[in-house]
């Protein structure tokens, strides 16, 4: 028997199919929404992870920056310590070895002359053997002399003076510094007295940084061989005599001995010309000797050990009094 499909059945079937389709679409939409939510969650998690990574990077950068700042601060502290150490270079040994009485005298001397380089204060206290009146007189006199020669002689002129080879710093003898000077290379027409005096002041500054030299003095050895009248200038010699008079009595603590070695005949006449301008104590400290006699006393110590030209050229190790 043939089955008859009514229109109602068709309509109902269509409705059911449509309903199924709608349900499928709704289910598909729900699935899509769930996927979208999941995607959003993943993106949110990824964003959070990125933020955490960025935060970690920022924290690392901050830590590195803080570490760098700490290193810079530490470096600044070290630099400051090095600068302070450089400022006291050459006087540290002296400062540690000052007696309690000397430290008190240095403090008293500072009250009198004002705040000066500790090296300068200690030098004048020791050279004056604690007589602060002598120390003040000589310091103020030295200041005036330094101001005069420093203004009239440039560093370049001093270097030219040293390049001539006439000055040599030799070894140390029983705490005393040995300085060699070659009179034949001294040409007054080429070097002003201010330049020569400034050179001597810088030389003294370098040598007196050593405590043993400050306490025991400097031995000046003037080699006169091959020199002549062209090397002699009376006005210059008068200036040297004035230096001794002005810095009396501390000058005799600095210049313990003065030798004229292998002197030609003219030196005897030159000394008679200069003699009236020299203090008696200076004349008593000058001795004429032969090189053979000098070598018996000092031997190989006469050989130079320090290049004074290089020291001045570098500008290091000087407090300039």
PDB file of C-alpha atoms in Angstrom:
ATOM      1  CA  UNK A   1       0.000   0.000   0.000  1.00  0.00           C
ATOM      2  CA  UNK A   2       1.562   3.279  -1.060  1.00  0.00           C
ATOM      3  CA  UNK A   3       2.299   5.719   1.800  1.00  0.00           C
ATOM      4  CA  UNK A   4       0.799   9.154   1.391  1.00  0.00           C
ATOM      5  CA  UNK A   5       2.807  12.126   2.752  1.00  0.00           C
ATOM      6  CA  UNK A   6       0.629  14.963   3.788  1.00  0.00           C
ATOM      7  CA  UNK A   7       1.503  18.623   3.490  1.00  0.00           C
ATOM      8  CA  UNK A   8       1.443  18.887   7.276  1.00  0.00           C
ATOM      9  CA  UNK A   9       4.096  16.232   7.525  1.00  0.00           C
ATOM     10  CA  UNK A  10       6.294  18.111   5.055  1.00  0.00           C
ATOM     11  CA  UNK A  11       5.813  21.334   6.933  1.00  0.00           C
ATOM     12  CA  UNK A  12       6.610  19.642  10.217  1.00  0.00           C
ATOM     13  CA  UNK A  13       9.705  18.030   8.772  1.00  0.00           C
ATOM     14  CA  UNK A  14      10.885  21.367   7.441  1.00  0.00           C
ATOM     15  CA  UNK A  15      10.335  22.939  10.829  1.00  0.00           C
ATOM     16  CA  UNK A  16      12.285  20.185  12.520  1.00  0.00           C
ATOM     17  CA  UNK A  17      15.140  20.542  10.053  1.00  0.00           C
ATOM     18  CA  UNK A  18      15.072  24.288  10.515  1.00  0.00           C
ATOM     19  CA  UNK A  19      15.082  23.846  14.261  1.00  0.00           C
ATOM     20  CA  UNK A  20      17.979  21.421  14.043  1.00  0.00           C
ATOM     21  CA  UNK A  21      19.842  23.877  11.835  1.00  0.00           C
ATOM     22  CA  UNK A  22      19.187  26.687  14.289  1.00  0.00           C
ATOM     23  CA  UNK A  23      20.350  24.522  17.163  1.00  0.00           C
ATOM     24  CA  UNK A  24      23.453  23.632  15.213  1.00  0.00           C
ATOM     25  CA  UNK A  25      24.056  27.296  14.503  1.00  0.00           C
ATOM     26  CA  UNK A  26      23.566  28.195  18.140  1.00  0.00           C
ATOM     27  CA  UNK A  27      25.883  25.396  19.165  1.00  0.00           C
ATOM     28  CA  UNK A  28      28.409  26.543  16.581  1.00  0.00           C
ATOM     29  CA  UNK A  29      28.053  30.108  17.871  1.00  0.00           C
ATOM     30  CA  UNK A  30      28.598  28.923  21.431  1.00  0.00           C
ATOM     31  CA  UNK A  31      31.670  27.002  20.324  1.00  0.00           C
ATOM     32  CA  UNK A  32      32.935  30.060  18.469  1.00  0.00           C
ATOM     33  CA  UNK A  33      32.348  32.190  21.556  1.00  0.00           C
ATOM     34  CA  UNK A  34      34.194  29.650  23.697  1.00  0.00           C
ATOM     35  CA  UNK A  35      37.069  29.645  21.234  1.00  0.00           C
ATOM     36  CA  UNK A  36      37.075  33.432  21.202  1.00  0.00           C
ATOM     37  CA  UNK A  37      37.053  33.473  25.003  1.00  0.00           C
ATOM     38  CA  UNK A  38      39.875  30.957  25.070  1.00  0.00           C
ATOM     39  CA  UNK A  39      41.772  32.993  22.514  1.00  0.00           C
ATOM     40  CA  UNK A  40      41.208  36.115  24.588  1.00  0.00           C
ATOM     41  CA  UNK A  41      42.432  34.261  27.673  1.00  0.00           C
ATOM     42  CA  UNK A  42      45.533  33.084  25.828  1.00  0.00           C
ATOM     43  CA  UNK A  43      46.174  36.598  24.565  1.00  0.00           C
ATOM     44  CA  UNK A  44      45.610  37.961  28.054  1.00  0.00           C
ATOM     45  CA  UNK A  45      47.971  35.367  29.514  1.00  0.00           C
ATOM     46  CA  UNK A  46      50.532  36.145  26.815  1.00  0.00           C
ATOM     47  CA  UNK A  47      50.134  39.857  27.552  1.00  0.00           C
ATOM     48  CA  UNK A  48      50.586  39.174  31.263  1.00  0.00           C
ATOM     49  CA  UNK A  49      53.651  37.081  30.524  1.00  0.00           C
ATOM     50  CA  UNK A  50      55.032  39.881  28.358  1.00  0.00           C
ATOM     51  CA  UNK A  51      54.349  42.386  31.125  1.00  0.00           C
ATOM     52  CA  UNK A  52      56.105  40.130  33.625  1.00  0.00           C
ATOM     53  CA  UNK A  53      59.045  39.749  31.258  1.00  0.00           C
ATOM     54  CA  UNK A  54      59.176  43.504  30.714  1.00  0.00           C
ATOM     55  CA  UNK A  55      58.928  44.015  34.460  1.00  0.00           C
ATOM     56  CA  UNK A  56      61.781  41.543  34.958  1.00  0.00           C
ATOM     57  CA  UNK A  57      63.810  43.378  32.307  1.00  0.00           C
ATOM     58  CA  UNK A  58      63.018  46.718  33.996  1.00  0.00           C
ATOM     59  CA  UNK A  59      64.020  45.306  37.371  1.00  0.00           C
ATOM     60  CA  UNK A  60      67.220  43.904  35.896  1.00  0.00           C
ATOM     61  CA  UNK A  61      67.936  47.249  34.246  1.00  0.00           C
ATOM     62  CA  UNK A  62      67.264  49.022  37.535  1.00  0.00           C
ATOM     63  CA  UNK A  63      69.565  46.626  39.362  1.00  0.00           C
ATOM     64  CA  UNK A  64      72.256  47.091  36.724  1.00  0.00           C
ATOM     65  CA  UNK A  65      71.764  50.865  36.883  1.00  0.00           C
ATOM     66  CA  UNK A  66      71.966  50.801  40.679  1.00  0.00           C
ATOM     67  CA  UNK A  67      75.068  48.629  40.491  1.00  0.00           C
ATOM     68  CA  UNK A  68      76.598  51.007  37.931  1.00  0.00           C
ATOM     69  CA  UNK A  69      75.778  53.978  40.163  1.00  0.00           C
ATOM     70  CA  UNK A  70      77.282  52.193  43.150  1.00  0.00           C
ATOM     71  CA  UNK A  71      80.397  51.443  41.104  1.00  0.00           C
ATOM     72  CA  UNK A  72      80.603  55.085  40.011  1.00  0.00           C
ATOM     73  CA  UNK A  73      80.212  56.244  43.609  1.00  0.00           C
ATOM     74  CA  UNK A  74      82.854  53.766  44.715  1.00  0.00           C
ATOM     75  CA  UNK A  75      85.099  54.924  41.881  1.00  0.00           C
ATOM     76  CA  UNK A  76      84.531  58.561  42.911  1.00  0.00           C
ATOM     77  CA  UNK A  77      85.464  57.678  46.487  1.00  0.00           C
ATOM     78  CA  UNK A  78      88.604  55.901  45.261  1.00  0.00           C
ATOM     79  CA  UNK A  79      89.465  58.852  43.019  1.00  0.00           C
ATOM     80  CA  UNK A  80      88.987  61.248  45.924  1.00  0.00           C
ATOM     81  CA  UNK A  81      91.209  59.071  48.085  1.00  0.00           C
ATOM     82  CA  UNK A  82      93.817  58.971  45.313  1.00  0.00           C
ATOM     83  CA  UNK A  83      93.620  62.754  44.944  1.00  0.00           C
ATOM     84  CA  UNK A  84      94.023  63.207  48.678  1.00  0.00           C
ATOM     85  CA  UNK A  85      96.910  60.789  48.634  1.00  0.00           C
ATOM     86  CA  UNK A  86      98.453  62.659  45.675  1.00  0.00           C
ATOM     87  CA  UNK A  87      98.024  65.918  47.569  1.00  0.00           C
ATOM     88  CA  UNK A  88     100.056  64.459  50.430  1.00  0.00           C
ATOM     89  CA  UNK A  89     102.516  62.661  48.133  1.00  0.00           C
ATOM     90  CA  UNK A  90     106.043  62.948  49.428  1.00  0.00           C
ATOM     91  CA  UNK A  91     104.988  64.194  52.865  1.00  0.00           C
ATOM     92  CA  UNK A  92     103.273  61.056  54.189  1.00  0.00           C
ATOM     93  CA  UNK A  93     106.553  59.651  55.503  1.00  0.00           C
ATOM     94  CA  UNK A  94     107.290  62.965  57.198  1.00  0.00           C
ATOM     95  CA  UNK A  95     103.800  63.283  58.694  1.00  0.00           C
ATOM     96  CA  UNK A  96     104.029  59.813  60.225  1.00  0.00           C
ATOM     97  CA  UNK A  97     107.458  60.535  61.659  1.00  0.00           C
ATOM     98  CA  UNK A  98     106.789  63.941  63.183  1.00  0.00           C
ATOM     99  CA  UNK A  99     107.248  63.863  66.934  1.00  0.00           C
ATOM    100  CA  UNK A 100     104.380  64.977  69.166  1.00  0.00           C
ATOM    101  CA  UNK A 101     106.242  68.213  69.885  1.00  0.00           C
ATOM    102  CA  UNK A 102     106.738  68.825  66.160  1.00  0.00           C
ATOM    103  CA  UNK A 103     103.031  68.238  65.470  1.00  0.00           C
ATOM    104  CA  UNK A 104     102.131  70.809  68.107  1.00  0.00           C
ATOM    105  CA  UNK A 105     104.614  73.272  66.597  1.00  0.00           C
ATOM    106  CA  UNK A 106     103.156  72.711  63.120  1.00  0.00           C
ATOM    107  CA  UNK A 107      99.673  73.502  64.498  1.00  0.00           C
ATOM    108  CA  UNK A 108     101.001  76.628  66.237  1.00  0.00           C
ATOM    109  CA  UNK A 109     102.808  77.672  63.053  1.00  0.00           C
ATOM    110  CA  UNK A 110      99.565  77.306  61.074  1.00  0.00           C
ATOM    111  CA  UNK A 111      97.903  79.688  63.534  1.00  0.00           C
ATOM    112  CA  UNK A 112     100.652  82.244  62.838  1.00  0.00           C
ATOM    113  CA  UNK A 113     100.983  82.058  59.026  1.00  0.00           C
ATOM    114  CA  UNK A 114      97.541  80.752  58.040  1.00  0.00           C
ATOM    115  CA  UNK A 115      96.428  77.523  56.427  1.00  0.00           C
ATOM    116  CA  UNK A 116      99.287  76.378  54.185  1.00  0.00           C
ATOM    117  CA  UNK A 117     100.329  73.101  52.628  1.00  0.00           C
ATOM    118  CA  UNK A 118     101.229  70.762  55.509  1.00  0.00           C
ATOM    119  CA  UNK A 119     104.497  69.988  53.743  1.00  0.00           C
ATOM    120  CA  UNK A 120     105.495  73.656  53.773  1.00  0.00           C
ATOM    121  CA  UNK A 121     104.591  74.124  57.438  1.00  0.00           C
ATOM    122  CA  UNK A 122     106.487  71.016  58.528  1.00  0.00           C
ATOM    123  CA  UNK A 123     109.558  71.948  56.474  1.00  0.00           C
ATOM    124  CA  UNK A 124     109.984  75.371  58.004  1.00  0.00           C
ATOM    125  CA  UNK A 125     109.311  74.075  61.530  1.00  0.00           C
ATOM    126  CA  UNK A 126     111.994  71.381  61.160  1.00  0.00           C
ATOM    127  CA  UNK A 127     114.519  73.567  59.306  1.00  0.00           C
ATOM    128  CA  UNK A 128     114.167  76.257  61.975  1.00  0.00           C
ATOM    129  CA  UNK A 129     114.595  73.597  64.685  1.00  0.00           C
ATOM    130  CA  UNK A 130     111.278  74.605  66.208  1.00  0.00           C
ATOM    131  CA  UNK A 131     112.019  78.341  66.407  1.00  0.00           C
ATOM    132  CA  UNK A 132     108.713  79.665  65.033  1.00  0.00           C
ATOM    133  CA  UNK A 133     109.988  83.226  64.863  1.00  0.00           C
ATOM    134  CA  UNK A 134     112.776  82.147  62.507  1.00  0.00           C
ATOM    135  CA  UNK A 135     110.363  79.890  60.632  1.00  0.00           C
ATOM    136  CA  UNK A 136     107.903  82.757  60.026  1.00  0.00           C
ATOM    137  CA  UNK A 137     110.642  85.200  58.982  1.00  0.00           C
ATOM    138  CA  UNK A 138     112.118  82.741  56.476  1.00  0.00           C
ATOM    139  CA  UNK A 139     108.737  81.577  55.116  1.00  0.00           C
ATOM    140  CA  UNK A 140     107.581  85.146  54.401  1.00  0.00           C
ATOM    141  CA  UNK A 141     110.957  85.982  52.849  1.00  0.00           C
ATOM    142  CA  UNK A 142     110.792  82.854  50.719  1.00  0.00           C
ATOM    143  CA  UNK A 143     107.252  83.741  49.571  1.00  0.00           C
ATOM    144  CA  UNK A 144     108.522  87.087  48.291  1.00  0.00           C
ATOM    145  CA  UNK A 145     111.479  85.508  46.488  1.00  0.00           C
ATOM    146  CA  UNK A 146     109.312  82.802  44.937  1.00  0.00           C
ATOM    147  CA  UNK A 147     106.777  85.385  43.757  1.00  0.00           C
ATOM    148  CA  UNK A 148     109.554  87.367  42.081  1.00  0.00           C
ATOM    149  CA  UNK A 149     111.315  84.489  40.309  1.00  0.00           C
ATOM    150  CA  UNK A 150     108.104  82.644  39.413  1.00  0.00           C
ATOM    151  CA  UNK A 151     106.781  85.749  37.659  1.00  0.00           C
ATOM    152  CA  UNK A 152     109.986  86.329  35.703  1.00  0.00           C
ATOM    153  CA  UNK A 153     110.993  82.786  34.751  1.00  0.00           C
ATOM    154  CA  UNK A 154     108.678  80.418  32.881  1.00  0.00           C
ATOM    155  CA  UNK A 155     108.606  76.643  33.167  1.00  0.00           C
ATOM    156  CA  UNK A 156     109.947  76.448  29.598  1.00  0.00           C
ATOM    157  CA  UNK A 157     112.982  78.513  30.634  1.00  0.00           C
ATOM    158  CA  UNK A 158     113.560  76.261  33.625  1.00  0.00           C
ATOM    159  CA  UNK A 159     113.356  73.186  31.374  1.00  0.00           C
ATOM    160  CA  UNK A 160     115.904  74.820  29.074  1.00  0.00           C
ATOM    161  CA  UNK A 161     118.144  75.381  32.087  1.00  0.00           C
ATOM    162  CA  UNK A 162     117.848  71.708  33.030  1.00  0.00           C
ATOM    163  CA  UNK A 163     118.339  70.419  29.486  1.00  0.00           C
ATOM    164  CA  UNK A 164     121.813  71.939  29.518  1.00  0.00           C
ATOM    165  CA  UNK A 165     122.844  69.002  31.711  1.00  0.00           C
ATOM    166  CA  UNK A 166     124.445  71.204  34.340  1.00  0.00           C
ATOM    167  CA  UNK A 167     122.265  69.819  37.191  1.00  0.00           C
ATOM    168  CA  UNK A 168     122.419  66.234  38.432  1.00  0.00           C
ATOM    169  CA  UNK A 169     120.802  64.643  41.462  1.00  0.00           C
ATOM    170  CA  UNK A 170     123.198  61.995  42.717  1.00  0.00           C
ATOM    171  CA  UNK A 171     122.827  59.461  45.496  1.00  0.00           C
ATOM    172  CA  UNK A 172     122.269  59.825  49.215  1.00  0.00           C
ATOM    173  CA  UNK A 173     125.106  59.954  51.730  1.00  0.00           C
ATOM    174  CA  UNK A 174     124.245  59.308  55.374  1.00  0.00           C
ATOM    175  CA  UNK A 175     120.812  60.877  54.858  1.00  0.00           C
ATOM    176  CA  UNK A 176     122.179  63.838  52.905  1.00  0.00           C
ATOM    177  CA  UNK A 177     121.261  64.393  49.241  1.00  0.00           C
ATOM    178  CA  UNK A 178     124.091  64.914  46.763  1.00  0.00           C
ATOM    179  CA  UNK A 179     123.625  67.492  43.991  1.00  0.00           C
ATOM    180  CA  UNK A 180     126.142  67.912  41.173  1.00  0.00           C
ATOM    181  CA  UNK A 181     126.468  71.236  39.352  1.00  0.00           C
ATOM    182  CA  UNK A 182     128.766  71.772  36.328  1.00  0.00           C
ATOM    183  CA  UNK A 183     129.867  75.386  36.347  1.00  0.00           C
ATOM    184  CA  UNK A 184     131.325  75.243  32.828  1.00  0.00           C
ATOM    185  CA  UNK A 185     127.783  74.840  31.445  1.00  0.00           C
ATOM    186  CA  UNK A 186     126.495  77.886  33.326  1.00  0.00           C
ATOM    187  CA  UNK A 187     126.335  80.805  30.870  1.00  0.00           C
ATOM    188  CA  UNK A 188     124.949  83.931  32.607  1.00  0.00           C
ATOM    189  CA  UNK A 189     124.321  85.662  29.264  1.00  0.00           C
ATOM    190  CA  UNK A 190     121.882  82.872  28.300  1.00  0.00           C
ATOM    191  CA  UNK A 191     120.161  82.243  31.633  1.00  0.00           C
ATOM    192  CA  UNK A 192     118.661  84.912  33.850  1.00  0.00           C
ATOM    193  CA  UNK A 193     119.352  84.821  37.580  1.00  0.00           C
ATOM    194  CA  UNK A 194     115.575  84.432  38.153  1.00  0.00           C
ATOM    195  CA  UNK A 195     115.576  81.278  36.028  1.00  0.00           C
ATOM    196  CA  UNK A 196     118.532  79.822  37.930  1.00  0.00           C
ATOM    197  CA  UNK A 197     116.956  80.639  41.313  1.00  0.00           C
ATOM    198  CA  UNK A 198     113.607  79.153  40.297  1.00  0.00           C
ATOM    199  CA  UNK A 199     115.426  76.010  39.208  1.00  0.00           C
ATOM    200  CA  UNK A 200     117.163  75.809  42.587  1.00  0.00           C
ATOM    201  CA  UNK A 201     113.867  76.302  44.448  1.00  0.00           C
ATOM    202  CA  UNK A 202     112.219  73.482  42.470  1.00  0.00           C
ATOM    203  CA  UNK A 203     115.241  71.274  43.047  1.00  0.00           C
ATOM    204  CA  UNK A 204     115.063  71.937  46.793  1.00  0.00           C
ATOM    205  CA  UNK A 205     111.322  71.240  46.740  1.00  0.00           C
ATOM    206  CA  UNK A 206     111.911  67.826  45.202  1.00  0.00           C
ATOM    207  CA  UNK A 207     114.803  66.885  47.489  1.00  0.00           C
ATOM    208  CA  UNK A 208     113.248  68.089  50.736  1.00  0.00           C
ATOM    209  CA  UNK A 209     110.252  65.813  50.252  1.00  0.00           C
ATOM    210  CA  UNK A 210     112.480  63.072  51.588  1.00  0.00           C
ATOM    211  CA  UNK A 211     112.539  63.227  55.362  1.00  0.00           C
ATOM    212  CA  UNK A 212     116.178  62.174  55.677  1.00  0.00           C
ATOM    213  CA  UNK A 213     117.224  65.052  53.387  1.00  0.00           C
ATOM    214  CA  UNK A 214     115.018  67.527  55.232  1.00  0.00           C
ATOM    215  CA  UNK A 215     116.609  66.546  58.546  1.00  0.00           C
ATOM    216  CA  UNK A 216     120.206  66.120  57.308  1.00  0.00           C
ATOM    217  CA  UNK A 217     120.563  68.616  54.465  1.00  0.00           C
ATOM    218  CA  UNK A 218     121.959  68.765  50.931  1.00  0.00           C
ATOM    219  CA  UNK A 219     125.573  68.463  49.851  1.00  0.00           C
ATOM    220  CA  UNK A 220     126.242  70.748  46.872  1.00  0.00           C
ATOM    221  CA  UNK A 221     129.122  69.700  44.637  1.00  0.00           C
ATOM    222  CA  UNK A 222     130.164  72.315  42.082  1.00  0.00           C
ATOM    223  CA  UNK A 223     132.511  70.975  39.403  1.00  0.00           C
ATOM    224  CA  UNK A 224     134.661  73.932  38.285  1.00  0.00           C
ATOM    225  CA  UNK A 225     136.859  72.147  35.741  1.00  0.00           C
ATOM    226  CA  UNK A 226     136.969  73.743  32.232  1.00  0.00           C
ATOM    227  CA  UNK A 227     135.097  76.820  33.498  1.00  0.00           C
ATOM    228  CA  UNK A 228     136.333  80.395  33.075  1.00  0.00           C
ATOM    229  CA  UNK A 229     135.432  84.052  33.430  1.00  0.00           C
ATOM    230  CA  UNK A 230     132.633  83.627  30.866  1.00  0.00           C
ATOM    231  CA  UNK A 231     130.820  81.507  33.471  1.00  0.00           C
ATOM    232  CA  UNK A 232     131.197  84.069  36.230  1.00  0.00           C
ATOM    233  CA  UNK A 233     128.787  86.976  36.756  1.00  0.00           C
ATOM    234  CA  UNK A 234     129.258  89.119  39.857  1.00  0.00           C
ATOM    235  CA  UNK A 235     125.648  90.380  40.015  1.00  0.00           C
ATOM    236  CA  UNK A 236     124.376  86.822  39.907  1.00  0.00           C
ATOM    237  CA  UNK A 237     126.771  85.787  42.667  1.00  0.00           C
ATOM    238  CA  UNK A 238     125.493  88.710  44.756  1.00  0.00           C
ATOM    239  CA  UNK A 239     121.953  87.369  44.328  1.00  0.00           C
ATOM    240  CA  UNK A 240     123.060  83.985  45.613  1.00  0.00           C
ATOM    241  CA  UNK A 241     124.715  85.665  48.577  1.00  0.00           C
ATOM    242  CA  UNK A 242     121.447  87.521  49.228  1.00  0.00           C
ATOM    243  CA  UNK A 243     119.614  84.189  49.202  1.00  0.00           C
ATOM    244  CA  UNK A 244     121.846  82.902  51.992  1.00  0.00           C
ATOM    245  CA  UNK A 245     121.436  86.082  54.041  1.00  0.00           C
ATOM    246  CA  UNK A 246     117.653  86.205  53.601  1.00  0.00           C
ATOM    247  CA  UNK A 247     117.062  82.571  54.565  1.00  0.00           C
ATOM    248  CA  UNK A 248     119.495  82.617  57.467  1.00  0.00           C
ATOM    249  CA  UNK A 249     119.438  80.495  59.672  1.00  0.00           C
ATOM    250  CA  UNK A 250     117.431  77.716  57.947  1.00  0.00           C
ATOM    251  CA  UNK A 251     119.573  77.849  54.807  1.00  0.00           C
ATOM    252  CA  UNK A 252     122.424  76.210  56.708  1.00  0.00           C
ATOM    253  CA  UNK A 253     120.148  73.311  57.610  1.00  0.00           C
ATOM    254  CA  UNK A 254     119.429  72.832  53.892  1.00  0.00           C
ATOM    255  CA  UNK A 255     123.006  73.322  52.659  1.00  0.00           C
ATOM    256  CA  UNK A 256     125.122  71.137  54.885  1.00  0.00           C
ATOM    257  CA  UNK A 257     128.262  71.332  52.711  1.00  0.00           C
ATOM    258  CA  UNK A 258     129.408  73.139  49.590  1.00  0.00           C
ATOM    259  CA  UNK A 259     132.343  71.814  47.542  1.00  0.00           C
ATOM    260  CA  UNK A 260     134.202  73.555  44.712  1.00  0.00           C
ATOM    261  CA  UNK A 261     135.929  70.759  42.763  1.00  0.00           C
ATOM    262  CA  UNK A 262     139.082  71.123  40.613  1.00  0.00           C
ATOM    263  CA  UNK A 263     138.944  74.927  40.657  1.00  0.00           C
ATOM    264  CA  UNK A 264     140.989  76.791  37.972  1.00  0.00           C
ATOM    265  CA  UNK A 265     143.133  79.762  39.015  1.00  0.00           C
ATOM    266  CA  UNK A 266     140.456  82.417  38.347  1.00  0.00           C
ATOM    267  CA  UNK A 267     138.160  80.958  41.063  1.00  0.00           C
ATOM    268  CA  UNK A 268     140.473  82.260  43.787  1.00  0.00           C
ATOM    269  CA  UNK A 269     140.076  85.791  42.436  1.00  0.00           C
ATOM    270  CA  UNK A 270     136.324  85.342  41.931  1.00  0.00           C
ATOM    271  CA  UNK A 271     135.939  84.226  45.556  1.00  0.00           C
ATOM    272  CA  UNK A 272     137.708  87.389  46.754  1.00  0.00           C
ATOM    273  CA  UNK A 273     135.199  89.466  44.726  1.00  0.00           C
ATOM    274  CA  UNK A 274     132.197  87.621  46.152  1.00  0.00           C
ATOM    275  CA  UNK A 275     133.494  87.200  49.698  1.00  0.00           C
ATOM    276  CA  UNK A 276     132.308  90.617  51.051  1.00  0.00           C
ATOM    277  CA  UNK A 277     128.681  89.692  50.226  1.00  0.00           C
ATOM    278  CA  UNK A 278     128.725  86.226  51.817  1.00  0.00           C
ATOM    279  CA  UNK A 279     127.794  85.607  55.467  1.00  0.00           C
ATOM    280  CA  UNK A 280     130.688  84.152  57.468  1.00  0.00           C
ATOM    281  CA  UNK A 281     128.868  80.865  58.033  1.00  0.00           C
ATOM    282  CA  UNK A 282     128.456  80.464  54.264  1.00  0.00           C
ATOM    283  CA  UNK A 283     132.156  81.031  53.708  1.00  0.00           C
ATOM    284  CA  UNK A 284     132.957  78.482  56.413  1.00  0.00           C
ATOM    285  CA  UNK A 285     130.840  75.872  54.579  1.00  0.00           C
ATOM    286  CA  UNK A 286     132.700  76.255  51.250  1.00  0.00           C
ATOM    287  CA  UNK A 287     135.561  73.815  50.686  1.00  0.00           C
ATOM    288  CA  UNK A 288     137.867  73.610  47.654  1.00  0.00           C
ATOM    289  CA  UNK A 289     138.859  70.030  46.845  1.00  0.00           C
ATOM    290  CA  UNK A 290     140.272  67.847  44.083  1.00  0.00           C
ATOM    291  CA  UNK A 291     138.067  65.227  42.481  1.00  0.00           C
ATOM    292  CA  UNK A 292     140.340  62.477  43.858  1.00  0.00           C
ATOM    293  CA  UNK A 293     139.709  63.712  47.418  1.00  0.00           C
ATOM    294  CA  UNK A 294     135.974  63.829  46.806  1.00  0.00           C
ATOM    295  CA  UNK A 295     135.896  60.279  45.436  1.00  0.00           C
ATOM    296  CA  UNK A 296     137.653  59.037  48.545  1.00  0.00           C
ATOM    297  CA  UNK A 297     134.663  60.304  50.551  1.00  0.00           C
ATOM    298  CA  UNK A 298     131.714  59.594  48.244  1.00  0.00           C
ATOM    299  CA  UNK A 299     132.988  57.174  45.580  1.00  0.00           C
ATOM    300  CA  UNK A 300     130.254  55.960  43.209  1.00  0.00           C
ATOM    301  CA  UNK A 301     127.638  58.008  45.083  1.00  0.00           C
ATOM    302  CA  UNK A 302     128.611  60.930  42.858  1.00  0.00           C
ATOM    303  CA  UNK A 303     126.940  59.215  39.884  1.00  0.00           C
ATOM    304  CA  UNK A 304     123.505  60.708  39.057  1.00  0.00           C
ATOM    305  CA  UNK A 305     120.452  58.635  40.041  1.00  0.00           C
ATOM    306  CA  UNK A 306     117.538  60.947  39.201  1.00  0.00           C
ATOM    307  CA  UNK A 307     116.758  62.911  36.048  1.00  0.00           C
ATOM    308  CA  UNK A 308     115.719  66.321  37.374  1.00  0.00           C
ATOM    309  CA  UNK A 309     114.688  67.463  33.882  1.00  0.00           C
ATOM    310  CA  UNK A 310     112.110  64.652  33.570  1.00  0.00           C
ATOM    311  CA  UNK A 311     110.771  65.335  37.071  1.00  0.00           C
ATOM    312  CA  UNK A 312     110.108  69.003  36.292  1.00  0.00           C
ATOM    313  CA  UNK A 313     108.798  68.234  32.795  1.00  0.00           C
ATOM    314  CA  UNK A 314     106.219  65.800  34.167  1.00  0.00           C
ATOM    315  CA  UNK A 315     105.057  68.299  36.767  1.00  0.00           C
ATOM    316  CA  UNK A 316     104.722  65.503  39.313  1.00  0.00           C
ATOM    317  CA  UNK A 317     105.976  65.333  42.885  1.00  0.00           C
ATOM    318  CA  UNK A 318     105.988  69.076  43.434  1.00  0.00           C
ATOM    319  CA  UNK A 319     104.181  71.015  46.128  1.00  0.00           C
ATOM    320  CA  UNK A 320     105.810  74.335  45.131  1.00  0.00           C
ATOM    321  CA  UNK A 321     106.421  75.124  48.797  1.00  0.00           C
TER     322      UNK A 321
END
